Coordinates of C-alpha atoms in Angstrom, one line a residue:
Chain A
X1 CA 75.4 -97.3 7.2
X2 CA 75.4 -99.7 10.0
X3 CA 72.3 -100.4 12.5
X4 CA 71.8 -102.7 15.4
X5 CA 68.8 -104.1 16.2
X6 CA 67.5 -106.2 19.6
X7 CA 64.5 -107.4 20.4
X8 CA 62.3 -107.7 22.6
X9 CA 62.3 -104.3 23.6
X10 CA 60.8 -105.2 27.3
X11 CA 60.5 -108.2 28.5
X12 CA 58.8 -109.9 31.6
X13 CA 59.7 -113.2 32.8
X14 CA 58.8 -115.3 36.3
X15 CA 61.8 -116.7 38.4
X16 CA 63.3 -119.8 36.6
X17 CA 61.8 -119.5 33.7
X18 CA 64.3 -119.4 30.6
X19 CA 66.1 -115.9 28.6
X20 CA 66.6 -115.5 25.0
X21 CA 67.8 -111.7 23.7
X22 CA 68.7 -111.4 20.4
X23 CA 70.8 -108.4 18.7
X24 CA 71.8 -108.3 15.1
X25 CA 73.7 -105.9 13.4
X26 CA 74.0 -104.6 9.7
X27 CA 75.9 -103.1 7.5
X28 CA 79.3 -104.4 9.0
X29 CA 81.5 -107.5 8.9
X30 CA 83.6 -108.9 11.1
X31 CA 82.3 -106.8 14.1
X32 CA 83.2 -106.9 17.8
X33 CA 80.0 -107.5 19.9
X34 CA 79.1 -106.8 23.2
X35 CA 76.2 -107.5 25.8
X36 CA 76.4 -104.8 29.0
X37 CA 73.8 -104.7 31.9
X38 CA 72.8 -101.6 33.3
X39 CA 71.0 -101.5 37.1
X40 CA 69.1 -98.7 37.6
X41 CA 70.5 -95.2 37.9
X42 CA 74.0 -97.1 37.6
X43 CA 76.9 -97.3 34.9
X44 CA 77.2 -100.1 32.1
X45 CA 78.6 -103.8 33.0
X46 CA 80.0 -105.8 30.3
X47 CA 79.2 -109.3 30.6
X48 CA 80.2 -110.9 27.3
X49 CA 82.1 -109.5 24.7
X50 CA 82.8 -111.3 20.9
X51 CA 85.6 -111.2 18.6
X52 CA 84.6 -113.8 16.0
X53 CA 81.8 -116.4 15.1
X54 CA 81.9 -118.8 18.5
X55 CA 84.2 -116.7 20.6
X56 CA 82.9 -115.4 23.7
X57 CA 84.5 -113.9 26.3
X58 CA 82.8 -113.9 29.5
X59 CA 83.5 -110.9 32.4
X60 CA 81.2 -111.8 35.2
X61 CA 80.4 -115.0 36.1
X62 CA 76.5 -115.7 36.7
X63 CA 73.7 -117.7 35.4
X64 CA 74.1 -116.0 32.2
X65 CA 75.4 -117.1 29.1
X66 CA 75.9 -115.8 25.3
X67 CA 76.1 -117.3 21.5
X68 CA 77.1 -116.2 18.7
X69 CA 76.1 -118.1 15.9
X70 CA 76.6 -116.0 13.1
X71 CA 78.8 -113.0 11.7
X72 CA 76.4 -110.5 13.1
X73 CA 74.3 -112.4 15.4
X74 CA 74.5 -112.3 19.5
X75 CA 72.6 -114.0 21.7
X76 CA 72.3 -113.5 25.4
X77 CA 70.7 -116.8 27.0
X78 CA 69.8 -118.2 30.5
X79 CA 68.3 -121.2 31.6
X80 CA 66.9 -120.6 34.9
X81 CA 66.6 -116.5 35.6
X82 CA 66.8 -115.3 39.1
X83 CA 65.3 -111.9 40.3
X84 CA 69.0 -110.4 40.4
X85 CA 68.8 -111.0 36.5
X86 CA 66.3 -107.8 36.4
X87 CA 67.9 -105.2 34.3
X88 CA 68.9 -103.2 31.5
X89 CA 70.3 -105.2 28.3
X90 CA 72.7 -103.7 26.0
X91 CA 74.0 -105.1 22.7
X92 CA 76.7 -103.1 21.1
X93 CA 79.0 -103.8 18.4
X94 CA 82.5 -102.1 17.3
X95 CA 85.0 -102.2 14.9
X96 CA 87.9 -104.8 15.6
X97 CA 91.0 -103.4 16.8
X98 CA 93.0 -104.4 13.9
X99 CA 90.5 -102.5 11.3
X100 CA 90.3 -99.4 13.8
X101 CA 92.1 -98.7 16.9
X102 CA 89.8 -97.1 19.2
X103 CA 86.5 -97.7 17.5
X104 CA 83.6 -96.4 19.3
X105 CA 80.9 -98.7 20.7
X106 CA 77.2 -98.5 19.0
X107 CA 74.9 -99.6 21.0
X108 CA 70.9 -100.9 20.5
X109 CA 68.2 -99.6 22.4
X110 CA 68.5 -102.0 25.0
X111 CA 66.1 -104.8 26.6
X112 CA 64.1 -103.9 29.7
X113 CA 64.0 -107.1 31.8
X114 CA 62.2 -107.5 35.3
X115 CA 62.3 -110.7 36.6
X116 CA 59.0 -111.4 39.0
Chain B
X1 CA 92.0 -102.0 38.1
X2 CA 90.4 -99.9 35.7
X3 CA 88.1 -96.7 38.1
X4 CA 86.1 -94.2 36.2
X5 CA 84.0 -91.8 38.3
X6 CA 81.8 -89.1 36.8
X7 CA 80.5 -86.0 39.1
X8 CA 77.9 -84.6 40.5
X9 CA 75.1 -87.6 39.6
X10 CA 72.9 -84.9 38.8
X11 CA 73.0 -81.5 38.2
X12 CA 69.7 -79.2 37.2
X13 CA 70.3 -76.5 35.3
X14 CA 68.3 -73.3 34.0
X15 CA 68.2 -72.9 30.6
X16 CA 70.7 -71.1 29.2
X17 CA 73.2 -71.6 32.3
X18 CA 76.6 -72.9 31.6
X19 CA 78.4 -76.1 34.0
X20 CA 80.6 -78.9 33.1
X21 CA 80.6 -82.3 33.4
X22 CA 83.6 -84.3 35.0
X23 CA 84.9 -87.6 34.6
X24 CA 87.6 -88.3 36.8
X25 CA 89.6 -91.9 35.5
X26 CA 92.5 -94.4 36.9
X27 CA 93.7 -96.8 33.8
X28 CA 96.7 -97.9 32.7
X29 CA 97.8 -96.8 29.7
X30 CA 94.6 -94.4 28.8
X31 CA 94.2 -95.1 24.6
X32 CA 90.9 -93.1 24.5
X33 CA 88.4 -91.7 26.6
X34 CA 85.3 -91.6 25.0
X35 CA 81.4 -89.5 26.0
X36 CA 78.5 -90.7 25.1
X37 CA 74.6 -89.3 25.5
X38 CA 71.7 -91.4 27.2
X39 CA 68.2 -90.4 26.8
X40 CA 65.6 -92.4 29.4
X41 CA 65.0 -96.1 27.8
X42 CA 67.3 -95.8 24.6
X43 CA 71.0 -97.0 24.2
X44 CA 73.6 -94.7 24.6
X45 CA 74.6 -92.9 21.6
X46 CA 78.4 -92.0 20.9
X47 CA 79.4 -88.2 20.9
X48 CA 83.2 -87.8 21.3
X49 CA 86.7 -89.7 21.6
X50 CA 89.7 -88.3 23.1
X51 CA 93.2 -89.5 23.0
X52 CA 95.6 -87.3 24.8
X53 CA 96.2 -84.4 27.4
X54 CA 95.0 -81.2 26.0
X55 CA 93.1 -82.1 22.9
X56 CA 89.2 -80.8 22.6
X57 CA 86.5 -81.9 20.7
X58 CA 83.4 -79.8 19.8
X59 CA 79.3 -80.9 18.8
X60 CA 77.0 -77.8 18.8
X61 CA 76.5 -77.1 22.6
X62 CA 79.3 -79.8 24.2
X63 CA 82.9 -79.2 24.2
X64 CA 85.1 -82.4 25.8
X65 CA 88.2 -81.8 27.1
X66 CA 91.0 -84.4 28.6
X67 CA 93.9 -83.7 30.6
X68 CA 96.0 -86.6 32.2
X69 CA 93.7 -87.3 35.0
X70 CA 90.5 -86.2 34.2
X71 CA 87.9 -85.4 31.2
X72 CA 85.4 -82.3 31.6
X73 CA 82.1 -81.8 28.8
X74 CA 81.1 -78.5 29.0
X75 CA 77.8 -77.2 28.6
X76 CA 77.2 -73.9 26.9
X77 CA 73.9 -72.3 27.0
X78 CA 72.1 -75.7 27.5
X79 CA 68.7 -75.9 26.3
X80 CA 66.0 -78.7 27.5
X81 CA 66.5 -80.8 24.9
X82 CA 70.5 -81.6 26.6
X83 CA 68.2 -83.2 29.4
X84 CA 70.1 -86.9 29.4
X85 CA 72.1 -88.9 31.0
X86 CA 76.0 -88.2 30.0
X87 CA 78.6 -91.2 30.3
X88 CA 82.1 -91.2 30.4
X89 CA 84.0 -94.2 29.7
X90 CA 87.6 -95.2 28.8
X91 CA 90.0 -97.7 26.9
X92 CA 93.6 -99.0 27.7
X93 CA 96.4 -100.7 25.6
X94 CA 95.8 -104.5 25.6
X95 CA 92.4 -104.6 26.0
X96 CA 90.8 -104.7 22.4
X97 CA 88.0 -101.9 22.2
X98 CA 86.2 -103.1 25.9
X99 CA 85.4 -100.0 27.6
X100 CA 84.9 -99.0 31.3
X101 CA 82.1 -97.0 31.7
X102 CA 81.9 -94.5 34.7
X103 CA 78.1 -94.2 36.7
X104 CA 77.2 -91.3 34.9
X105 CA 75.8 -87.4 35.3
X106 CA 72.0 -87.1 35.1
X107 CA 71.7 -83.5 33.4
X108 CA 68.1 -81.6 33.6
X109 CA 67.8 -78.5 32.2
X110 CA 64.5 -76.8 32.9
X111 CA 63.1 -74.0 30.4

């Protein structure tokens, strides 16, 4: 069966300091992957979506960035955080279109950022 | 532009009192509308997919149903373990699997 993992699950950082989130996922090859924010009491945002090993896809431009270095490895990065980064992070993978139309997203249990 | 909007933002319930869900969406070419379940400080976890005006999917308590406008998840009988947060989100032609999630319906249902 497949799993995602991210770490860390909280996380608190001062103003301009740097941002690493990792998410890997197992059990799967070839796997769409996501990164979403979610504010508080709000819906999901995607912010970078992944089809293959160094594609990345980028829906909202900010002081964020993403990696993917591997198959099954995402990386959500910034070099200087502001307070606005403060948030719920997301990782979720999916099947690719062409192995199954429709395939749900999984997601991990999220990063809880607060910028101070 | 892709608009989902899910209604009310909360809703209480007794235990054991019925109510639906709705998520009202605006996409073009609708290839699946999906639910999913999010309990305080986890990920949200996947419960149904629909693809087309009048079909119905079931999991013990929840029954989601899609018509060309709109999706409802009905509630029977909740108990307080149903307490979550429900999302609705959808999926077009020509977009891969990205979906558009909708704000969500905080559900509490009080024993």
């Amino acid at each position: 069966s497949q799993t995602i993992h991210q770490w860390p699950a909280t996380l608190v950082q001062p103003v301009g300091s740097p941002l690493s989130l990792e998410c890997t996922v197992e059990g799967t090859s070839n796997p769409n992957l996501y990164w979403y924010r979610q504010a508080a009491g709000r819906g999901l945002q995607l912010l970078f979506y992944s089809v293959g090993i160094g594609q990345i896809s980028s829906e909202v431009p900010q002081n964020l960035s993403a990696s993917r270095p591997q198959d099954r490895q995402f990386i959500l990065s910034s070099k200087k955080l502001l307070l606005s980064d403060s948030g719920f992070y997301l990782c979720a993978w999916s099947r690719p279109h062409y192995q199954e139309l429709n395939s749900p997203l999984h997601f991990g249990n999220g990063t809880r950022l607060t910028v101070t | 532009e892709d608009q989902v909007t899910q209604s009310p933002e909360a809703l209480r319930l007794q235990e054991g009192e019925s109510s639906s869900l709705n998520c009202s969406y605006t996409v073009s070419g609708l290839r699946g509308l999906f639910w999913y379940r999010q309990d305080p400080g986890k990920g949200p976890e996947f419960l149904f997919t629909l693809y087309s005006a009048g079909e119905e999917k079931e999991k013990e308590r929840l029954k989601a149903t899609l018509t060309k406008k709109e999706s409802f998840l009905h509630i029977t009988a909740p108990k307080p373990e149903d307490s979550a947060t429900y999302l609705c989100a959808v999926n077009r032609y020509y977009a891969g699997n990205m979906l558009t999630f909708g704000g969500g319906t905080r559900l509490m249902v009080k024993p």
